Coordinates of C-alpha atoms in Angstrom, one line a residue:
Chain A
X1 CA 0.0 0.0 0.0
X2 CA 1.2 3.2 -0.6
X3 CA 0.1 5.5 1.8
X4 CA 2.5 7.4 3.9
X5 CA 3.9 6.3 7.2
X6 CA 3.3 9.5 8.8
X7 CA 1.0 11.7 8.2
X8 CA -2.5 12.7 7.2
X9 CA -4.4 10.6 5.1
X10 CA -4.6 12.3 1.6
X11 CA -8.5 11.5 1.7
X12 CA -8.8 13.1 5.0
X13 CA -9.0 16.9 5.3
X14 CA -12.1 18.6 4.6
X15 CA -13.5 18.3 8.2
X16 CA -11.8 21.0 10.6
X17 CA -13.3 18.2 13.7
X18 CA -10.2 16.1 12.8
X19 CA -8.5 13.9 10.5
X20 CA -7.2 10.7 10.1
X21 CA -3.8 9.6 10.5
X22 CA -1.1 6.9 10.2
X23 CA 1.8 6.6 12.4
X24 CA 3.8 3.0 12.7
X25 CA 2.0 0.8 10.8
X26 CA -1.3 2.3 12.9
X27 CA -4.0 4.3 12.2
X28 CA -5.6 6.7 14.1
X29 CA -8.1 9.8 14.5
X30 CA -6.8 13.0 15.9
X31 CA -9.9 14.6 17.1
X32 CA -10.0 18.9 17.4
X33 CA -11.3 21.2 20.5
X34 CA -13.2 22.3 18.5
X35 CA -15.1 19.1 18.3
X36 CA -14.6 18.7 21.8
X37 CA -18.7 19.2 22.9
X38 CA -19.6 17.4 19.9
X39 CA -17.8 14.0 21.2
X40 CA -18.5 14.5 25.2
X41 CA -22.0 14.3 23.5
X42 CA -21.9 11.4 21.6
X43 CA -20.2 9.8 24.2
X44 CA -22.1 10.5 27.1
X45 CA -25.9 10.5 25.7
X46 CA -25.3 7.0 24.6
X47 CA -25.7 7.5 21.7
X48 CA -21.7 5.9 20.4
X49 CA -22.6 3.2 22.9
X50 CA -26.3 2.5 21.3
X51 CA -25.0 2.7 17.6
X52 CA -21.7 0.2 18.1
X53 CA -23.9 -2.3 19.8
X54 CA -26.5 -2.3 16.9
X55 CA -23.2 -2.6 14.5
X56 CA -23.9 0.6 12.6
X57 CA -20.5 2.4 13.7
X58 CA -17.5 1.4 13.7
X59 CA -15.9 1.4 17.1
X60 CA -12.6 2.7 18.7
X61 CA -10.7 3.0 21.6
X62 CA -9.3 6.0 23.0
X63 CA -5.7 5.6 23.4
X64 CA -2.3 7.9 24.6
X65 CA -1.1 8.2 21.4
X66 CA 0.5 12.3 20.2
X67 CA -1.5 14.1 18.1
X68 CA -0.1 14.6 14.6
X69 CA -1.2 18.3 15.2
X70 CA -0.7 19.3 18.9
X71 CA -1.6 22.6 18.2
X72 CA -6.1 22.6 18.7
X73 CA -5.6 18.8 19.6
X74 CA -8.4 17.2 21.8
X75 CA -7.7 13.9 21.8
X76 CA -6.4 10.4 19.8
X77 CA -8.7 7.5 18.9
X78 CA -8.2 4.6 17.0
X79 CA -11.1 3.1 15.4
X80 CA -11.0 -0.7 14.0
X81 CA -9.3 -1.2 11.4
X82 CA -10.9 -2.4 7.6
X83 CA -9.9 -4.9 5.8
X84 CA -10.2 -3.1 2.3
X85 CA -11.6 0.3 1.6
X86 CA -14.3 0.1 -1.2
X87 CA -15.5 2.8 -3.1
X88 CA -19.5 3.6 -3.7
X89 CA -18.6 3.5 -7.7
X90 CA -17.5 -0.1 -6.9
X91 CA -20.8 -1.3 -5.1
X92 CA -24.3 -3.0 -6.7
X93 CA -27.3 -1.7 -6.6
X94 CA -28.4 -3.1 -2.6
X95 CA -24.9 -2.0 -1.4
X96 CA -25.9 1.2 -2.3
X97 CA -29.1 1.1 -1.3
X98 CA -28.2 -0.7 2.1
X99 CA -25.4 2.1 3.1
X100 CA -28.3 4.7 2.2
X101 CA -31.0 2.9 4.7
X102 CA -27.7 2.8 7.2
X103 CA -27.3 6.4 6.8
X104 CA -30.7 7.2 7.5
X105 CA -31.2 4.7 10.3
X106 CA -28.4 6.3 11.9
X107 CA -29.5 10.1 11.4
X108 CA -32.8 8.6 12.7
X109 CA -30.7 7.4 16.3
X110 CA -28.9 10.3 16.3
X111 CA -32.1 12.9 16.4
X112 CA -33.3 10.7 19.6
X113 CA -30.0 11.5 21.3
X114 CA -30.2 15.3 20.3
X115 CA -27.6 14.8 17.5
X116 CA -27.4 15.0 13.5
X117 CA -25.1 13.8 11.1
X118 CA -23.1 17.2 9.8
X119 CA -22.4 14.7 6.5
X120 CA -23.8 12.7 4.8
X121 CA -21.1 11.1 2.3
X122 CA -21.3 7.3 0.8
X123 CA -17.7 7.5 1.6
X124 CA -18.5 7.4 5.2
X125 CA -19.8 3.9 4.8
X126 CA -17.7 1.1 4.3
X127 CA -18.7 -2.7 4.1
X128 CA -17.4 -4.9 7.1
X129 CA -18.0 -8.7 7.7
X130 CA -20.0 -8.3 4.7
X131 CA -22.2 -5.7 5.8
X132 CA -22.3 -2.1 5.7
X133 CA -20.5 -0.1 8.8
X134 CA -20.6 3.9 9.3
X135 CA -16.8 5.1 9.7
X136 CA -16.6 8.7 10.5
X137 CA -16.5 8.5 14.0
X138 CA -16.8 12.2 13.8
X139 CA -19.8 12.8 11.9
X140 CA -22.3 13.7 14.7
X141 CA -22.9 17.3 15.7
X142 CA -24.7 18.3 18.0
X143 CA -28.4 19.0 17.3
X144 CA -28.6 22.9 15.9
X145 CA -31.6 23.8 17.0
X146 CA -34.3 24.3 14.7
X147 CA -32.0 24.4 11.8
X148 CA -32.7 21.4 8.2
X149 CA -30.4 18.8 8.1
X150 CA -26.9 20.3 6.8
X151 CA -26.3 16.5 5.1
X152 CA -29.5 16.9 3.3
X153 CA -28.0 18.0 0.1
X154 CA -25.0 15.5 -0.1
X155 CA -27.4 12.8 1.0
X156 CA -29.3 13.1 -1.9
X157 CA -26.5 13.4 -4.2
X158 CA -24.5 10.4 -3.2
X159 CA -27.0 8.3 -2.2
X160 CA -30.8 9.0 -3.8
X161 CA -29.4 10.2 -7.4
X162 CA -27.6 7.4 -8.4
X163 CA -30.3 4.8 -7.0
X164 CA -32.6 6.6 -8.6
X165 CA -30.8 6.8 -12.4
X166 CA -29.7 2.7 -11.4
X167 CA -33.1 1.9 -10.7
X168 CA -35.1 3.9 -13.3
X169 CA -32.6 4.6 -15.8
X170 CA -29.7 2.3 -16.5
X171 CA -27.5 0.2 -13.7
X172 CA -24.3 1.4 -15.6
X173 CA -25.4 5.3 -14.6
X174 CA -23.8 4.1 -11.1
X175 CA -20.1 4.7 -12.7
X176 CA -21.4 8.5 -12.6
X177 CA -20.2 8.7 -8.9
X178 CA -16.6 8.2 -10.2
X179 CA -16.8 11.0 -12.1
X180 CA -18.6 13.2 -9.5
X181 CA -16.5 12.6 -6.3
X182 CA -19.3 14.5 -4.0
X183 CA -22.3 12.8 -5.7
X184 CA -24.2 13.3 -9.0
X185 CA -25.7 16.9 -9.4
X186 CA -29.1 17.2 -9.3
X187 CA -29.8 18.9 -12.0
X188 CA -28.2 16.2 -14.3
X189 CA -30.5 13.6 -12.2
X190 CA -33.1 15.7 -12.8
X191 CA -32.5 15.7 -16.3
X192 CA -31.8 12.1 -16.9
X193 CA -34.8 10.5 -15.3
X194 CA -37.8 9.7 -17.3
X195 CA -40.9 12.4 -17.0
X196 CA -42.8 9.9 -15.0
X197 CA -40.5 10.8 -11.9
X198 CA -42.5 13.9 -11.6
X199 CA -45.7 11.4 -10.4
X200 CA -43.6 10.2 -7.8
X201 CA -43.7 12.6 -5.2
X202 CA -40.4 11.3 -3.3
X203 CA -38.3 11.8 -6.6
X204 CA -40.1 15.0 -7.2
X205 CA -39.8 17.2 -4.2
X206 CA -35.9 15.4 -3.4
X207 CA -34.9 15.6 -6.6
X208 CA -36.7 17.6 -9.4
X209 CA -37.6 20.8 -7.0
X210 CA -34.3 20.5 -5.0
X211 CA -32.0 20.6 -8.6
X212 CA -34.1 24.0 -9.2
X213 CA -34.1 25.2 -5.6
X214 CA -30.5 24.9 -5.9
X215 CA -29.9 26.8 -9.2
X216 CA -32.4 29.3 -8.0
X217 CA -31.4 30.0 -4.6
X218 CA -27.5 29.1 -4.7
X219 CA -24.9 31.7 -3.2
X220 CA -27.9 33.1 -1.5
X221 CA -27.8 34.5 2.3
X222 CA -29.9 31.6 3.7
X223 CA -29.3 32.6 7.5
X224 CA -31.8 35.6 7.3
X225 CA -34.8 33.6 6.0
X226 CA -34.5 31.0 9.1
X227 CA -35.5 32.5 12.7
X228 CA -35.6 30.0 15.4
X229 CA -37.3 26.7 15.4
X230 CA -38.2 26.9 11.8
X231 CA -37.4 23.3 11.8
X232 CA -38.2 21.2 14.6
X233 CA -37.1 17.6 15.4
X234 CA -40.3 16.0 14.4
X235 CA -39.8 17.7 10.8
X236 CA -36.2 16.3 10.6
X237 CA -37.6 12.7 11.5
X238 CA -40.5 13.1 8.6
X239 CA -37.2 14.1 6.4
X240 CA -35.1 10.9 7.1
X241 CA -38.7 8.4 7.1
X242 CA -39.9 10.2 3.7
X243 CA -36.2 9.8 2.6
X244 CA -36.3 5.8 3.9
X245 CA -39.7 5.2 2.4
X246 CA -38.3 6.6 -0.8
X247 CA -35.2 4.2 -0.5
X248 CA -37.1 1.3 0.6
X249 CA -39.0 1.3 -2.2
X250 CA -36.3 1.6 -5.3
X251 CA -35.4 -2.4 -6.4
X252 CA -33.7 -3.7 -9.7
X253 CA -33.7 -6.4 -10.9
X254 CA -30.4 -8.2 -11.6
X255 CA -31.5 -9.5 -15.4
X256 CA -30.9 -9.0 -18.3
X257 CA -27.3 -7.8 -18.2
X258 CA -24.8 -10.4 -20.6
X259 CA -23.3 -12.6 -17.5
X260 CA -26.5 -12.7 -15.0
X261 CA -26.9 -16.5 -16.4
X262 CA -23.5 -17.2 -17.2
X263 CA -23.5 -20.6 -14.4
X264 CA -26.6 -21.4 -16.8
X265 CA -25.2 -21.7 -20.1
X266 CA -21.3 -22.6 -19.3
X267 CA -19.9 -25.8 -21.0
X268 CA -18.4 -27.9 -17.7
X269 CA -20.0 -31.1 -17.4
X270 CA -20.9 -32.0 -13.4
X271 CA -17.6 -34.2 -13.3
X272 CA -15.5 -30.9 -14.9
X273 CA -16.5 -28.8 -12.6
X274 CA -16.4 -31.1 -9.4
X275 CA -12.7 -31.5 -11.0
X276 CA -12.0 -27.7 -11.1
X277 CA -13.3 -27.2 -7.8
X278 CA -11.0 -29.6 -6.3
X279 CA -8.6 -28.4 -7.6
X280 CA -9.2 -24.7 -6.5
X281 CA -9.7 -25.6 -3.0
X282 CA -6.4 -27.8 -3.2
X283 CA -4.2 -25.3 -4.7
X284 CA -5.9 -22.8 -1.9
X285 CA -4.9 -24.9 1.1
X286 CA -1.0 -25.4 -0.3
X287 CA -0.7 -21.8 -1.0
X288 CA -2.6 -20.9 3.0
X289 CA -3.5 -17.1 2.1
X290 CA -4.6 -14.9 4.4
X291 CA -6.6 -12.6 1.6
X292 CA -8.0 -13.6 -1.6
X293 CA -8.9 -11.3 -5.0
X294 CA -11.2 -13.3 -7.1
X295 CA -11.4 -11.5 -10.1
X296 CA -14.2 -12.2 -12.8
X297 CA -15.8 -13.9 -9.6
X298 CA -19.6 -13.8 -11.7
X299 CA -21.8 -14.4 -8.7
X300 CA -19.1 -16.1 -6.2
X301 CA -18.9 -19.8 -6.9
X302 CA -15.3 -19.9 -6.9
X303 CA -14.8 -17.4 -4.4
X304 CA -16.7 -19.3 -1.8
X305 CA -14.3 -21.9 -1.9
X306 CA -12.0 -19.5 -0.4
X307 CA -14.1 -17.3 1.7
X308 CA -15.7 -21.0 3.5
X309 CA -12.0 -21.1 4.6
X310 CA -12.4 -18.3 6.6
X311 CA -10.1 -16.4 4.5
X312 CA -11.0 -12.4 3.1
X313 CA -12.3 -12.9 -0.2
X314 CA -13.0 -9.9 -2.3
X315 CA -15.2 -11.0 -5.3
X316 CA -14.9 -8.9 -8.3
X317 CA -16.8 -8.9 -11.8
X318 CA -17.4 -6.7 -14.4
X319 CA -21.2 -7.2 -14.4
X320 CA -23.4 -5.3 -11.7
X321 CA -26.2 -8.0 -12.2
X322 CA -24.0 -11.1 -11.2
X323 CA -22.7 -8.6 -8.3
X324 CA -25.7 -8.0 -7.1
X325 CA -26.9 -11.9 -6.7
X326 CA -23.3 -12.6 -5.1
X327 CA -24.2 -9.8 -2.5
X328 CA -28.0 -11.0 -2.3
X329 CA -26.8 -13.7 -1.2
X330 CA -24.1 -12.8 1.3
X331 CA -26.9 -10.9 3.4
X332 CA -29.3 -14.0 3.3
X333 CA -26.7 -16.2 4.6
X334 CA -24.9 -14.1 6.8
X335 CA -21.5 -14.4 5.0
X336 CA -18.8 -12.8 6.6
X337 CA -15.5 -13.4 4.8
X338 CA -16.9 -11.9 1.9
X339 CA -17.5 -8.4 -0.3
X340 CA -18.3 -8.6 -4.0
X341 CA -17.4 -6.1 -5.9
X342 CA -17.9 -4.3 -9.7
X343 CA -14.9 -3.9 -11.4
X344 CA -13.9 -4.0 -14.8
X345 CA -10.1 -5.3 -15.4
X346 CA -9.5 -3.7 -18.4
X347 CA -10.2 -0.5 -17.2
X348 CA -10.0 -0.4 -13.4
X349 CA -11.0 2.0 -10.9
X350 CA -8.7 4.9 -11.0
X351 CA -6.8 7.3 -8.2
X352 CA -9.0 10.0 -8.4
X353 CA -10.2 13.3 -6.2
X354 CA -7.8 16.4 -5.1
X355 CA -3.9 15.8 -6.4
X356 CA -5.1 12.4 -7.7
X357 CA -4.9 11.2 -4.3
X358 CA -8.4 11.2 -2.4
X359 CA -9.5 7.9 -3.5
X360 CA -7.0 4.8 -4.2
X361 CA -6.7 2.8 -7.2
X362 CA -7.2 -0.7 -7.7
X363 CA -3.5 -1.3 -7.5
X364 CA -2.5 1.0 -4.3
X365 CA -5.5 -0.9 -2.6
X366 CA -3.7 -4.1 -2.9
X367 CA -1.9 -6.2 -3.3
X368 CA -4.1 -9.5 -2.3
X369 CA -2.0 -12.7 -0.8
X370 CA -4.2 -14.7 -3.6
X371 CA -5.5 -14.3 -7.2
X372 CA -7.8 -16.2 -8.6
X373 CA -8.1 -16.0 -12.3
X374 CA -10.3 -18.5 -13.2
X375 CA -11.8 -18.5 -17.1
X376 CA -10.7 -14.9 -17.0
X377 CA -7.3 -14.9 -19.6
X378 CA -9.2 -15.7 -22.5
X379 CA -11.6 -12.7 -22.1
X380 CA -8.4 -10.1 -21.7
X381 CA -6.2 -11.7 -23.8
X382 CA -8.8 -12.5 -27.2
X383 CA -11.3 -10.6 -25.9
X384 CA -9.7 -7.1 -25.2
X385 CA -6.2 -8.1 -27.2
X386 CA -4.2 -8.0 -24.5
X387 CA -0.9 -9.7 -25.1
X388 CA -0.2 -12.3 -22.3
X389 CA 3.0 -10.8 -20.9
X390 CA 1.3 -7.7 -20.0
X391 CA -1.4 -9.3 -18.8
X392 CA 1.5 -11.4 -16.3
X393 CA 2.9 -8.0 -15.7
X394 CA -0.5 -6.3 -14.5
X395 CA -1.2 -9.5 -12.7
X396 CA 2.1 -9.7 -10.9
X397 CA 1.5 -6.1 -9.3
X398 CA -1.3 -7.3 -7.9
X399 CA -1.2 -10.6 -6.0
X400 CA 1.4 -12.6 -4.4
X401 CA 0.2 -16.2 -5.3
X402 CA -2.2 -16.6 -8.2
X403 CA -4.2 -19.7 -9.3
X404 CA -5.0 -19.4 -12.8
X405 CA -7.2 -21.1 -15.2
X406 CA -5.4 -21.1 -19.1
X407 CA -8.3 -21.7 -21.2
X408 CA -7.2 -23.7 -25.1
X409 CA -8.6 -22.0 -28.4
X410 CA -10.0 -24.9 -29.0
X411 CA -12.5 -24.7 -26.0
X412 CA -15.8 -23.5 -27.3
X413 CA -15.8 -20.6 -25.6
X414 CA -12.8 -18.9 -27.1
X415 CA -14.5 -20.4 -30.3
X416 CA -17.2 -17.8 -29.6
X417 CA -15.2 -15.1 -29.0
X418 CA -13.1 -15.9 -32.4
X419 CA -16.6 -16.3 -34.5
X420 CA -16.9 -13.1 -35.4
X421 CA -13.2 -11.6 -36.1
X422 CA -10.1 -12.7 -37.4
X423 CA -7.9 -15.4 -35.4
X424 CA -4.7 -12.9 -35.2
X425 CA -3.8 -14.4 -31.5
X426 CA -0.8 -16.6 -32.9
X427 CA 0.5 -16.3 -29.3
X428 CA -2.1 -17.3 -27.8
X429 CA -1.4 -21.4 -26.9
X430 CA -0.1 -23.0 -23.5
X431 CA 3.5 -23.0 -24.4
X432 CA 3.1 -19.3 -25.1
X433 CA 1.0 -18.9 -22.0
X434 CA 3.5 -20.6 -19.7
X435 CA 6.4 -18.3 -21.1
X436 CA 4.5 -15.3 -20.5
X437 CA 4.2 -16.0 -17.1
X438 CA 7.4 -17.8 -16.1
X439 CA 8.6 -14.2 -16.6
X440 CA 7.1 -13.3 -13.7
X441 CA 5.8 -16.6 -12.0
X442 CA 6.9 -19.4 -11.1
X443 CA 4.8 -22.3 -11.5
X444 CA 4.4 -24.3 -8.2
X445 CA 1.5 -27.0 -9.3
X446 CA 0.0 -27.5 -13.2
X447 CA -3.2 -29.6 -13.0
X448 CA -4.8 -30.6 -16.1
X449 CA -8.5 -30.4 -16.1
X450 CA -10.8 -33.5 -16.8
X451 CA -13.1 -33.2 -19.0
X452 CA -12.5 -30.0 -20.3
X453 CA -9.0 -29.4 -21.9
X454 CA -8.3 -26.7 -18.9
X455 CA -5.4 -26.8 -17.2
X456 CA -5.1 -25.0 -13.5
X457 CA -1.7 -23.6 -12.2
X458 CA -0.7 -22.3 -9.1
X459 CA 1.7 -19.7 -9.1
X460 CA 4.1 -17.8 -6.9
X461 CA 5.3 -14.4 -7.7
X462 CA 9.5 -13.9 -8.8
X463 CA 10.5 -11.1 -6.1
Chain B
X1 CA -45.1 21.2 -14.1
X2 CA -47.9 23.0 -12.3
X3 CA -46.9 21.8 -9.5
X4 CA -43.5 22.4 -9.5
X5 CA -44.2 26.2 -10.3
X6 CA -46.3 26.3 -7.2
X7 CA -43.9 24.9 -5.1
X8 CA -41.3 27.5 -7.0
X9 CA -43.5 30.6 -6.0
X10 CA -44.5 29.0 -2.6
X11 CA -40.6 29.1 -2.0
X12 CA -40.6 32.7 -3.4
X13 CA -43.3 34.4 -1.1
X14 CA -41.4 32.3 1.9
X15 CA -38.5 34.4 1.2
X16 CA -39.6 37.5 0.2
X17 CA -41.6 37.5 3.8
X18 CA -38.1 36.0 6.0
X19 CA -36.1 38.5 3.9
X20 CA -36.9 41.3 6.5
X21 CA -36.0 39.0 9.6
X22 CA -31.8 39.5 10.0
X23 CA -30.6 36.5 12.7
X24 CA -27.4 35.9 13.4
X25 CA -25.7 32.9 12.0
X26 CA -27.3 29.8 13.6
X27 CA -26.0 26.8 11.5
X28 CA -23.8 25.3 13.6
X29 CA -19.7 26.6 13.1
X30 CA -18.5 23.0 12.4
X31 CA -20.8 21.8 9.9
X32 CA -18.1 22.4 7.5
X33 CA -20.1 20.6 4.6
X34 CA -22.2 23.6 2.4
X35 CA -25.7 22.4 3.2
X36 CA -26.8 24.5 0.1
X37 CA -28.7 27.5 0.6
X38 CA -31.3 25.6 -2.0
X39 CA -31.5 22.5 -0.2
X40 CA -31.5 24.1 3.3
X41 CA -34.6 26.6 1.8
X42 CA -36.4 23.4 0.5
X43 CA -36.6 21.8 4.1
X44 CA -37.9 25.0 5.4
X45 CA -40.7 24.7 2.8
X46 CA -41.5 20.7 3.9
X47 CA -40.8 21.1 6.9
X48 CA -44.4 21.7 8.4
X49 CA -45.4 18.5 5.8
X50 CA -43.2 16.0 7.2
X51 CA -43.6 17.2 10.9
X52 CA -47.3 17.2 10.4
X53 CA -47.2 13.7 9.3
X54 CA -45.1 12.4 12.0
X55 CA -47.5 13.8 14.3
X56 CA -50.4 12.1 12.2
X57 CA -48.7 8.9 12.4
X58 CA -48.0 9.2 16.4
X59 CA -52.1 10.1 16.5
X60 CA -53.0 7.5 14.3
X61 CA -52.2 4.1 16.3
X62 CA -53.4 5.9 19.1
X63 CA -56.8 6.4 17.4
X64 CA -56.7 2.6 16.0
X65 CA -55.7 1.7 20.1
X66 CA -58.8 3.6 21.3
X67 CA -61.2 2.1 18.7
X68 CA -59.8 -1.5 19.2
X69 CA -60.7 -0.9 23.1
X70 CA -64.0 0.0 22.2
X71 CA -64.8 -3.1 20.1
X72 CA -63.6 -5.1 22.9
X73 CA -61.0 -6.6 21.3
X74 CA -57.6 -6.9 24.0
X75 CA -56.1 -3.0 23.9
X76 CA -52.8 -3.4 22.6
X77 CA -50.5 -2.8 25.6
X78 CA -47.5 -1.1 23.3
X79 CA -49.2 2.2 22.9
X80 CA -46.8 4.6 23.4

């Protein structure tokens, strides 16, 4: 990982109440005097103590440790460490929506305890044990009286925008909060969803009268217009249930995308994929690793075999729909070893945010003890015409071990992806395969498949 | 859009009649997120809606409790 030893976290600065820091390999939270009331609050109204037994905060100790800034230093916390930081452009559809209903269940605590939630960010939420967990330990204020909900706006732009273009829309209008770091403007989500919105009168009065209350009103002197108790706390409650109704509501439907039925329509017979199975879980218990990256995971099937073990398994695929069944399921069973993901491999999430910094790559987040690149080489290297060593190279920066599945060109499915262009993959064969990769690899196990013509190697990365 | 001009104008005579009232600052000094003087005038606007219905929904079980009781049926004992 690349962030630095000592010193602020590049994400974490906008919030004069503190900031995180690392120091020694730990990581901590300076908290302000400034924010001084604001914690004696959430400490002693119970309302810390309430939220970390229901599991929607994360929790932390208070410890000795210097401030990086002694200078308006309160105090030092460390809260639990996370596994692996995920992004909100990263999540399906019900991550989203479940860190929204979080967020609002939260706010909803927080107004019994005479506190509010000063943001409102999907950056604030992060998925833990496989469910979704508030972070900012620092994101309660306390109650301004009669003042609206200061996280109104961003809550709507992170969260209720880009449910609202997934779910009525397109599912691929979700890569929009990649491009807009603080949420999707309103008036572009007012503009992108279909006239029937303005029936609805959730979607009308959060999104289509709040994009033109904004454009009308913005820069404007808002403190005059408010005297005291304009807005009291049973208002801000009917905010967060008519926002939660809203929420609740919103579903899609994981069809319909090209891999939702992949499992359906693959070509392994029941003795092929008992065979590839085996060997998977083999390879996993010789190579003992304490994270795995399964990448083109589809809906999990593979990755189970690692997160069973009890070992971190991060499922990724470039289909939201497949996604979206892995983490279905995950919440019906109670899974906690693992987090699907969406990602696309050719074109990975990027460092982006102030000084390219703010948010981490796919590549600083890592690397992962374990890939697992099963039926995945074919797709990059025939169907995105990548050549195998760079494929190695790309693969090499990102795991440690890797158990890899090489797929033949005469298996049907590279048949399909060769029906319609022409064959120009010369390279592309198991000799050349294995050469590409002994570049970078060693190969600790080869296991040829039956049944199927696929071979399955386990491989340890050249330091 | 009928509606939505309404609303618009409601918004408008809401301000034109608070434009006279001058209070000091009152959004809390560490709420260093913009709220967005749109978004925070918009709540202003609701605000009476959603309170109202809270209230209505606190009333209402209370009204279903009281009917139940008089039907004989066993008065639910979580009316609170």
């Amino acid at each position: 990982m690349t962030t630095p030893d000592l010193g602020a976290l590049p994400s974490s600065f906008r919030d004069p109440s503190g900031f995180l820091f690392q120091r020694s390999g730990g990581l901590f939270r300076q908290i302000n005097r400034s924010f001084q009331p604001d914690y004696e609050q959430l400490i002693q109204s119970g309302l810390y103590e309430k939220l970390v037994e229901d599991r929607l905060l994360i929790p932390h100790e208070e410890v000795d440790e210097p401030p990086l800034e002694p200078a308006g230093a309160y105090r030092v916390i460390r809260p639990e460490r996370i596994g692996f930081i995920s992004n909100p452009y990263e999540w399906c559809f019900s991550q989203l929506k479940d860190a929204a209903l979080l967020t609002l269940k939260v706010q909803r605590i927080a107004l019994k305890h005479q506190m509010s939630l000063k943001d409102a960010s999907a950056y604030n939420v992060q998925f833990v044990r496989g469910r979704p967990i508030l972070i900012d330990s620092l994101s309660f204020e306390r109650l301004p009286k009669g003042q609206p909900w200061t996280a109104y706006r961003q809550f709507c732009q992170h969260f209720l925008a880009p449910l609202l273009l997934m779910s009525k829309v397109d599912i691929r209008l979700a890569d929009l909060l990649r491009v807009y770091i603080d949420g999707i403007p309103l008036d572009l989500t007012s503009r992108l969803l279909p006239a029937r919105t303005y029936l609805s009168p959730g979607a009308l009065i959060h999104i289509h009268l709040h994009a033109r209350a904004q454009a009308r009103y913005a820069g404007q002197d808002v403190h005059r217009a408010s005297k005291q108790r304009q807005m009291g706390v049973n208002a801000l409650v009917g905010l967060v249930d008519s926002l939660q109704g809203i929420v609740t509501r919103l579903t899609w439907r994981p069809a319909g995308t090209a891999w939702g039925d992949y499992y359906a329509f693959h070509n392994y017979s029941k003795i092929a994929m008992q065979a590839k199975r085996d060997a998977v879980r083999s390879m996993l218990e010789e190579a003992r690793p304490a994270s795995v990256w399964d990448l083109g995971a589809n809906t999990g099937e593979f990755s189970r075999l690692a997160s069973d073990m009890d070992i971190s398994t991060l499922a990724f695929d470039i289909d939201p729909a497949a996604v979206e069944r892995n983490y279905r399921q995950v919440i019906e069973d109670g899974e906690t070893h693992m987090l699907p993901l969406v990602m696309d491999f050719t074109n990975p999430s990027p460092s982006i945010g102030w000084a390219h910094a703010e948010r981490q790559s796919l590549a600083d987040r890592g690397p992962a003890d374990l890939l697992m690149a099963l039926a995945l080489v074919h797709h990059l290297a025939i169907g995105n015409n990548l050549p195998l060593d760079r494929i190695a190279t790309f693969l090499r920066r990102l795991g440690r071990w890797l158990i890899i599945e090489f797929v033949p060109k005469s298996d049907s499915q590279v048949q399909q992806l060769l029906s319609s262009r022409q064959d120009i993959f010369a390279e592309y064969h198991e000799a050349g395969f294995e050469a590409a990769f002994s570049q970078h690899f060693r190969t600790v196990r080869k296991q040829v498949l039956e049944e199927s013509g696929r071979s399955m190697y386990l491989m340890e990365a050249r330091s | 859009m009928g509606v939505g001009m309404d609303f618009t104008y409601g918004l408008h005579v809401f301000i034109g009649i608070f434009d006279q009232a001058w209070a000091s600052g009152l959004v809390s000094p560490y709420a260093y997120l913009d709220p967005g003087s749109g978004s925070y005038l918009l709540q202003l606007l609701i605000a009476s809606a959603l309170g109202g219905l809270v209230v209505l929904r606190m009333y209402w079980s209370r009204v279903t409790a009281f009917f139940r009781r008089i039907f004989g049926k066993t008065p639910p004992d979580d009316d609170a």
